[in-house]
Coordinates of C-alpha atoms in Angstrom, one line a residue:
X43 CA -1.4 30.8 97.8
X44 CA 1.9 30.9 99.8
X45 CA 0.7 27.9 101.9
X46 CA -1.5 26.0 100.0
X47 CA -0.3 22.8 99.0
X48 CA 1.5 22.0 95.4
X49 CA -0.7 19.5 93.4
X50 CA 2.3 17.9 91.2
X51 CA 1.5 18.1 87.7
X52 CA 1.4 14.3 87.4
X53 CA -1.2 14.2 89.6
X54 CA -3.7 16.4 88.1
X55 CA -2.9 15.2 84.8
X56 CA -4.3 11.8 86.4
X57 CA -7.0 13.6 87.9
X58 CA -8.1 14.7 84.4
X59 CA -7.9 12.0 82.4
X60 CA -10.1 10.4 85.5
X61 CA -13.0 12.8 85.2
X62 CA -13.1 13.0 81.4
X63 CA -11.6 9.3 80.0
X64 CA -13.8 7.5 82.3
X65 CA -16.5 9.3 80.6
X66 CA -15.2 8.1 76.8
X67 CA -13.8 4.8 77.8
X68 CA -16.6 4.1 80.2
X69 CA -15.6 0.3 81.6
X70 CA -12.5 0.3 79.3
X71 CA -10.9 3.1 81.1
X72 CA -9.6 0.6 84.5
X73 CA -7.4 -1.2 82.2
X74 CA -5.9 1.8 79.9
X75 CA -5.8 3.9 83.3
X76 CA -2.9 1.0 84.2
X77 CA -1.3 0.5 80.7
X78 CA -0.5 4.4 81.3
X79 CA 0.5 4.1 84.5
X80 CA 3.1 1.0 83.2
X81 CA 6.6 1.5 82.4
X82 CA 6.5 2.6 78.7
X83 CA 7.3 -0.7 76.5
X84 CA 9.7 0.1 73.1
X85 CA 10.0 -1.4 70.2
X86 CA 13.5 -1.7 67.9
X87 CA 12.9 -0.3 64.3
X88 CA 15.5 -1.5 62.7
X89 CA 18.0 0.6 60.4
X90 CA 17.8 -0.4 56.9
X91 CA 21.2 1.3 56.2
X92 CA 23.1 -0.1 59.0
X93 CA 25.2 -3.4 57.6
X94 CA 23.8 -5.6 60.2
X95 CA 22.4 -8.5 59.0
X96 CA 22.2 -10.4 62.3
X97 CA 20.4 -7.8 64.3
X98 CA 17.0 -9.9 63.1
X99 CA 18.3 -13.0 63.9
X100 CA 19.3 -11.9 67.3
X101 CA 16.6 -10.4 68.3
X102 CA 14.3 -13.6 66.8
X103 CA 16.4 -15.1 69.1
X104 CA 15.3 -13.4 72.3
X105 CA 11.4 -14.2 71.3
X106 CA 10.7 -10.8 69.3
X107 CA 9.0 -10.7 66.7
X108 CA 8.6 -8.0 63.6
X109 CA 5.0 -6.2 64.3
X110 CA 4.4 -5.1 60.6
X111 CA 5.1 -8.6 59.1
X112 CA 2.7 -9.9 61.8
X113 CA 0.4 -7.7 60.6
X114 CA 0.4 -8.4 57.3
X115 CA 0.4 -12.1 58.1
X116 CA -3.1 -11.5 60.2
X117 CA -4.8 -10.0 57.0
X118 CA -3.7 -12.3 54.9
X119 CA -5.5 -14.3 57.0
X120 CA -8.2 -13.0 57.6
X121 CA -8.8 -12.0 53.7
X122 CA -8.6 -15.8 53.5
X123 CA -11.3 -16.6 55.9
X124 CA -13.8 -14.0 54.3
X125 CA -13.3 -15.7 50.9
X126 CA -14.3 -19.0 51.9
X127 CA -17.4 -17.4 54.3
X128 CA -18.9 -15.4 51.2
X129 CA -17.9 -18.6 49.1
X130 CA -20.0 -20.6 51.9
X131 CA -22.8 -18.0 51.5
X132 CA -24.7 -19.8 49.0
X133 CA -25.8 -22.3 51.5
X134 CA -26.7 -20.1 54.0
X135 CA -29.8 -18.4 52.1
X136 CA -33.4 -19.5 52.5
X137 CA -34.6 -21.7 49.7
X138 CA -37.4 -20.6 47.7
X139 CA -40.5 -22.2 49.2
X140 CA -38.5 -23.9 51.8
X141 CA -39.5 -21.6 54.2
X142 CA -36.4 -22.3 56.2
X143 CA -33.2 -20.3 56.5
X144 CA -30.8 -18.5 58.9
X145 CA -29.8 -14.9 58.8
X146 CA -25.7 -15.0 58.1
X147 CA -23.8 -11.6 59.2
X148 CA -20.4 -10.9 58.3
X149 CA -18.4 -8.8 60.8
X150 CA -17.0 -5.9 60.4
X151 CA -13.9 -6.0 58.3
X152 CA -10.7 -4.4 59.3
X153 CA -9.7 -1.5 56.8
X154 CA -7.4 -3.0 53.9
X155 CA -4.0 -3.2 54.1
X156 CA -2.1 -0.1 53.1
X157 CA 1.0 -1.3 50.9
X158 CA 3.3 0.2 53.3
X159 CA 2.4 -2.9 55.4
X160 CA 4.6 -4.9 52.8
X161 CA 7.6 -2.1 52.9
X162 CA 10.8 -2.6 53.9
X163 CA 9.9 -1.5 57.6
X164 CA 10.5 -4.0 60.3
X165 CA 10.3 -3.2 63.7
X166 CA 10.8 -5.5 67.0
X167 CA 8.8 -6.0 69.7
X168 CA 9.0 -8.4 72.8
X169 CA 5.2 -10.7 73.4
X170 CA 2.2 -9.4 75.7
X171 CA 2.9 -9.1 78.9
X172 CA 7.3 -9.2 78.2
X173 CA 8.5 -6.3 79.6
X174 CA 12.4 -7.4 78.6
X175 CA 14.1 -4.2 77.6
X176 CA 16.1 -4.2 74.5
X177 CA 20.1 -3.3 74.5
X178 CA 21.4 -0.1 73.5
X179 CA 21.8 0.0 69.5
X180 CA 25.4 -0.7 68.2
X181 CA 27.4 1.1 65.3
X182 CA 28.3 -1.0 62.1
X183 CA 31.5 -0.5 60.6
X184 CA 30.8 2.8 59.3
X185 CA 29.0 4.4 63.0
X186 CA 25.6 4.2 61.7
X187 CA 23.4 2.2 64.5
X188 CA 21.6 -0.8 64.1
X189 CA 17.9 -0.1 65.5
X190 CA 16.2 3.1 66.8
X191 CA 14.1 2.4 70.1
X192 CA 10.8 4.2 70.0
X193 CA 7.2 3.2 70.9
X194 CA 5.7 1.1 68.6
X195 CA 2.1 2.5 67.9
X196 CA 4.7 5.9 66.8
X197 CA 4.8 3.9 63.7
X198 CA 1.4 3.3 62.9
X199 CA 1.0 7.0 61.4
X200 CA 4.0 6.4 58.9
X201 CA 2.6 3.0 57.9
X202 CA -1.1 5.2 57.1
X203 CA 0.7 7.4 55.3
X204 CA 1.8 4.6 52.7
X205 CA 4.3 6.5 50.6
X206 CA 4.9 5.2 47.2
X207 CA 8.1 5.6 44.9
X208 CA 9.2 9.4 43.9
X209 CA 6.3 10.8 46.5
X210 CA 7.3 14.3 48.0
X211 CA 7.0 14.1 51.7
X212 CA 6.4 16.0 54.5
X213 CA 7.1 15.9 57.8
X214 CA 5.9 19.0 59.1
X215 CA 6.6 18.6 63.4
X216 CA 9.0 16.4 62.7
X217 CA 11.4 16.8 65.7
X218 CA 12.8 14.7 67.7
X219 CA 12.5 12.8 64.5
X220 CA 11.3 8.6 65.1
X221 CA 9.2 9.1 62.4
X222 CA 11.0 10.9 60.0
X223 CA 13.5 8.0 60.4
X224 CA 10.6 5.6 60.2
X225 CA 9.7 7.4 56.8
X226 CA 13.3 6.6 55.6
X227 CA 13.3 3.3 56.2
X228 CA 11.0 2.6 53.5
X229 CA 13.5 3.7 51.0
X230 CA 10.9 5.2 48.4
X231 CA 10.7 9.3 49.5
X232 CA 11.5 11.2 46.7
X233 CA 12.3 13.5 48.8
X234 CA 11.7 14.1 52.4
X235 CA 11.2 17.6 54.6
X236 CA 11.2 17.5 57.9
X237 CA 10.1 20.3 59.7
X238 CA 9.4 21.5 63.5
X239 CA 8.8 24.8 65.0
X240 CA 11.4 24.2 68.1
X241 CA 15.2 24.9 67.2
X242 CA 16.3 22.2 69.5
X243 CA 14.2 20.0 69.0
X244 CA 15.7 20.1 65.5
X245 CA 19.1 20.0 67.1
X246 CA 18.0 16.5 68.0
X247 CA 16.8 15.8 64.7
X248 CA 19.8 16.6 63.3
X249 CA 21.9 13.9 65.4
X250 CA 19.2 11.2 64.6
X251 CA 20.2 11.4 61.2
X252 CA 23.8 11.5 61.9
X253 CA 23.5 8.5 63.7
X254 CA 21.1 6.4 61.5
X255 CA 21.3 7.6 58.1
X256 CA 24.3 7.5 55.5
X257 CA 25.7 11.1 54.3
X258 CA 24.2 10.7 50.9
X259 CA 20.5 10.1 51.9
X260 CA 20.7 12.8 54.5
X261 CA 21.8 14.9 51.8
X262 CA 18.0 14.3 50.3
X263 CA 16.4 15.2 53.7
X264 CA 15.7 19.0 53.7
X265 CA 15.5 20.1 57.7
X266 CA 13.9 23.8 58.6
X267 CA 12.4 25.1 61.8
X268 CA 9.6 26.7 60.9
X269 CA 6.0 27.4 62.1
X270 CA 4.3 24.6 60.8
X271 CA 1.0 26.7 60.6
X272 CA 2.8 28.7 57.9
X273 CA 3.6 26.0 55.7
X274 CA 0.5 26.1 53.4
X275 CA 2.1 30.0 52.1
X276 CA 6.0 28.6 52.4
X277 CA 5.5 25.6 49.8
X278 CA 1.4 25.4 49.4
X279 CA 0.5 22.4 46.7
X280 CA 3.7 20.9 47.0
X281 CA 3.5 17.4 48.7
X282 CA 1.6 14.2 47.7
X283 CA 1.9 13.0 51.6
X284 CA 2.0 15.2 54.6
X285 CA 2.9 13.5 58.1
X286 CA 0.8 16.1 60.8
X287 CA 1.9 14.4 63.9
X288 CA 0.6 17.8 65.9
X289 CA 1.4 18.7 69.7
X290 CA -0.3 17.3 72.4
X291 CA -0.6 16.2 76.1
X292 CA 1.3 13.6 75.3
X293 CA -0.8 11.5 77.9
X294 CA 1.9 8.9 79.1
X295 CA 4.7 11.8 79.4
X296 CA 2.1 13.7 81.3
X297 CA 0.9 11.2 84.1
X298 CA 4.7 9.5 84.3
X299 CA 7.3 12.6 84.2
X300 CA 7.2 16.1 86.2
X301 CA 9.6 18.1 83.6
X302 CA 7.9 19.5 80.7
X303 CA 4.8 18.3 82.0
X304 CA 1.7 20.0 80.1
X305 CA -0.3 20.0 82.8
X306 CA 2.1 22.2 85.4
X307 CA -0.4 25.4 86.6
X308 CA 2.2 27.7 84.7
X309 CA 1.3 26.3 81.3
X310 CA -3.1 25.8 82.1
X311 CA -3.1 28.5 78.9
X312 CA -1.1 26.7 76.6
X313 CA -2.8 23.3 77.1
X314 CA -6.2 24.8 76.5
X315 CA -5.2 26.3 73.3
X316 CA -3.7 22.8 72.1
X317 CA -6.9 21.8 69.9
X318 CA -6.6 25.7 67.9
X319 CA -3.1 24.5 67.5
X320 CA -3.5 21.3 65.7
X321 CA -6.4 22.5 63.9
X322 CA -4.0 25.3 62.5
X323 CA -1.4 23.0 62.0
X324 CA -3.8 20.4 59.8
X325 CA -5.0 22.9 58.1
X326 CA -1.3 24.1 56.8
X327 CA -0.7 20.5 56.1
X328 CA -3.9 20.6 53.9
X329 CA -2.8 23.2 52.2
X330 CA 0.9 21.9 51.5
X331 CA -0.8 18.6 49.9
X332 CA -0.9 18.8 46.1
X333 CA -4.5 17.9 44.9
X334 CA -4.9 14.0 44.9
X335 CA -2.3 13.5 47.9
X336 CA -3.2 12.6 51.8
X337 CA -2.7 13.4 54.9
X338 CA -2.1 11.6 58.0
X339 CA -3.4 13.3 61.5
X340 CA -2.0 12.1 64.2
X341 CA -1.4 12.1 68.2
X342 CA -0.5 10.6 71.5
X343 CA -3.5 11.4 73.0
X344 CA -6.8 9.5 73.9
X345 CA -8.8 13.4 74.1
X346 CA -11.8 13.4 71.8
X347 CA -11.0 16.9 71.8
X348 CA -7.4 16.4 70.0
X349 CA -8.4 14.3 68.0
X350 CA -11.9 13.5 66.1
X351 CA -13.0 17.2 67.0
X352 CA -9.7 18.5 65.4
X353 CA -10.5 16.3 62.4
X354 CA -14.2 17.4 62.4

């Protein structure tokens, strides 16, 4: 053991996701293999309580362009598009007697468009194949900074989540807290709890807030470190929307960074347990959800096992 050679944990990571993505992603995998291998690309969610109405502009400016507006532009669109071809159907069908006629399939439609798409949310990014990095965020007049740089598919889970005015939210791993700001953003939380297991982690939640959000909106943000799989008996039936955004191996932290890397010999146990974990963790988000309320699962893994076995 003394002179066998140390495998870094980046490597075996890599090794992993080799043997068992290839298998799911089959011909797919060469091209995600590289996107994870690719310095990590952010986008700038901008702060909605910040007084700075040029940060838009400028960043229009430097060819970025608001992801969630684009988004809701593209369904627009394409709702438009399947009007007209069911409109057009009647043409399409075999004439009685005729005995001619063609066989019209519509694809597949995209899921509809939560209203969240349409919230106040706007968040940055630079074109396909851009790597431009954004500048560090600025203070306003008051110290609260203008955009919060975070991956951009981090936001899809709060845009699932669609909260509507007065809904109780929750949060439940919140730390280090993009999303909980995300969840903010859209300025319709009756009220908000963000919670995660790790004391500093919630350290770091705390001085997100600080930084982005004004004194009395913080005020409506309750933050506890808790274990989330205990929440269901701490406040069970309580919240009409419950964020689950579980622990996992993280796969771009885990192929690009060496500290706190999952996949280091020393923590082989913990990574095996992960699925128990998040299955214990949905659950308690489950049971925190008032009848009639949702929850959104989520991770920042690719692992069947972390995700659609988790939910199954």
């Amino acid at each position: 053991a003394a002179t066998a050679p140390r495998i870094p944990p980046t490597r075996l990571a890599l090794h992993h996701f080799d043997v068992s993505y290839s298998l799911q992603l089959k011909e797919l995998w060469p091209s995600v293999r590289a996107a994870l291998l690719c310095e990590q690309k952010y986008g700038a969610l901008l702060n909605n309580f910040a007084a700075v109405d040029y940060v838009a502009q400028e960043l229009e400016l430097l060819d970025a362009t608001d992801f969630v507006s684009e988004a809701a532009k593209k369904a627009q669109r394409w709702q438009r598009g399947a009007a007209a071809e069911e409109a057009g159907r009647g043409e399409s069908v075999c004439q009685e007697g005729s005995g001619e006629g063609r066989v019209v399939t519509q694809a597949e439609a995209p899921p509809p468009l939560r209203a969240s798409i349409g919230s106040n949310i706007q968040c940055y990014t630079f074109p396909r194949g851009d790597i431009t990095r954004f500048r560090p965020a600025r203070p306003d007049s008051l110290g609260l900074l203008d955009y919060y740089l975070m991956d951009a598919a981090s936001l899809l889970p709060v845009l699932a989540l669609n909260v509507q005015p007065d809904d109780f939210v929750l949060d439940l791993c919140a730390a280090p807290g993009g999303k909980t700001l995300a969840l903010l953003q859209a300025g319709v939380c009756g009220h908000l709890a963000a919670n995660d297991v790790s004391t500093s982690r919630t350290k770091r939640l705390y001085q997100i807030l600080q930084s982005y959000v004004p004194r009395e909106i913080r005020e409506t943000v309750s933050v506890t470190s808790c274990d989330g799989r205990d929440w269901g008996q701490l406040e069970g039936g309580t919240f009409h929307k419950v964020l689950v955004d579980v622990p996992c191996t993280t796969d771009r932290h885990s192929v690009m960074e060496q500290d706190n890397n999952i996949f280091h010999r020393r923590r082989t146990k913990e990574r095996q347990m992960l699925p128990m974990l998040q299955l214990q963790l949905l659950m308690a988000g489950i049971l925190a959800t008032r009848p009639g309320g949702e929850v959104v699962y989520s991770t920042c893994s690719l692992s069947p096992l972390q995700n659609e076995y988790v939910i199954e």
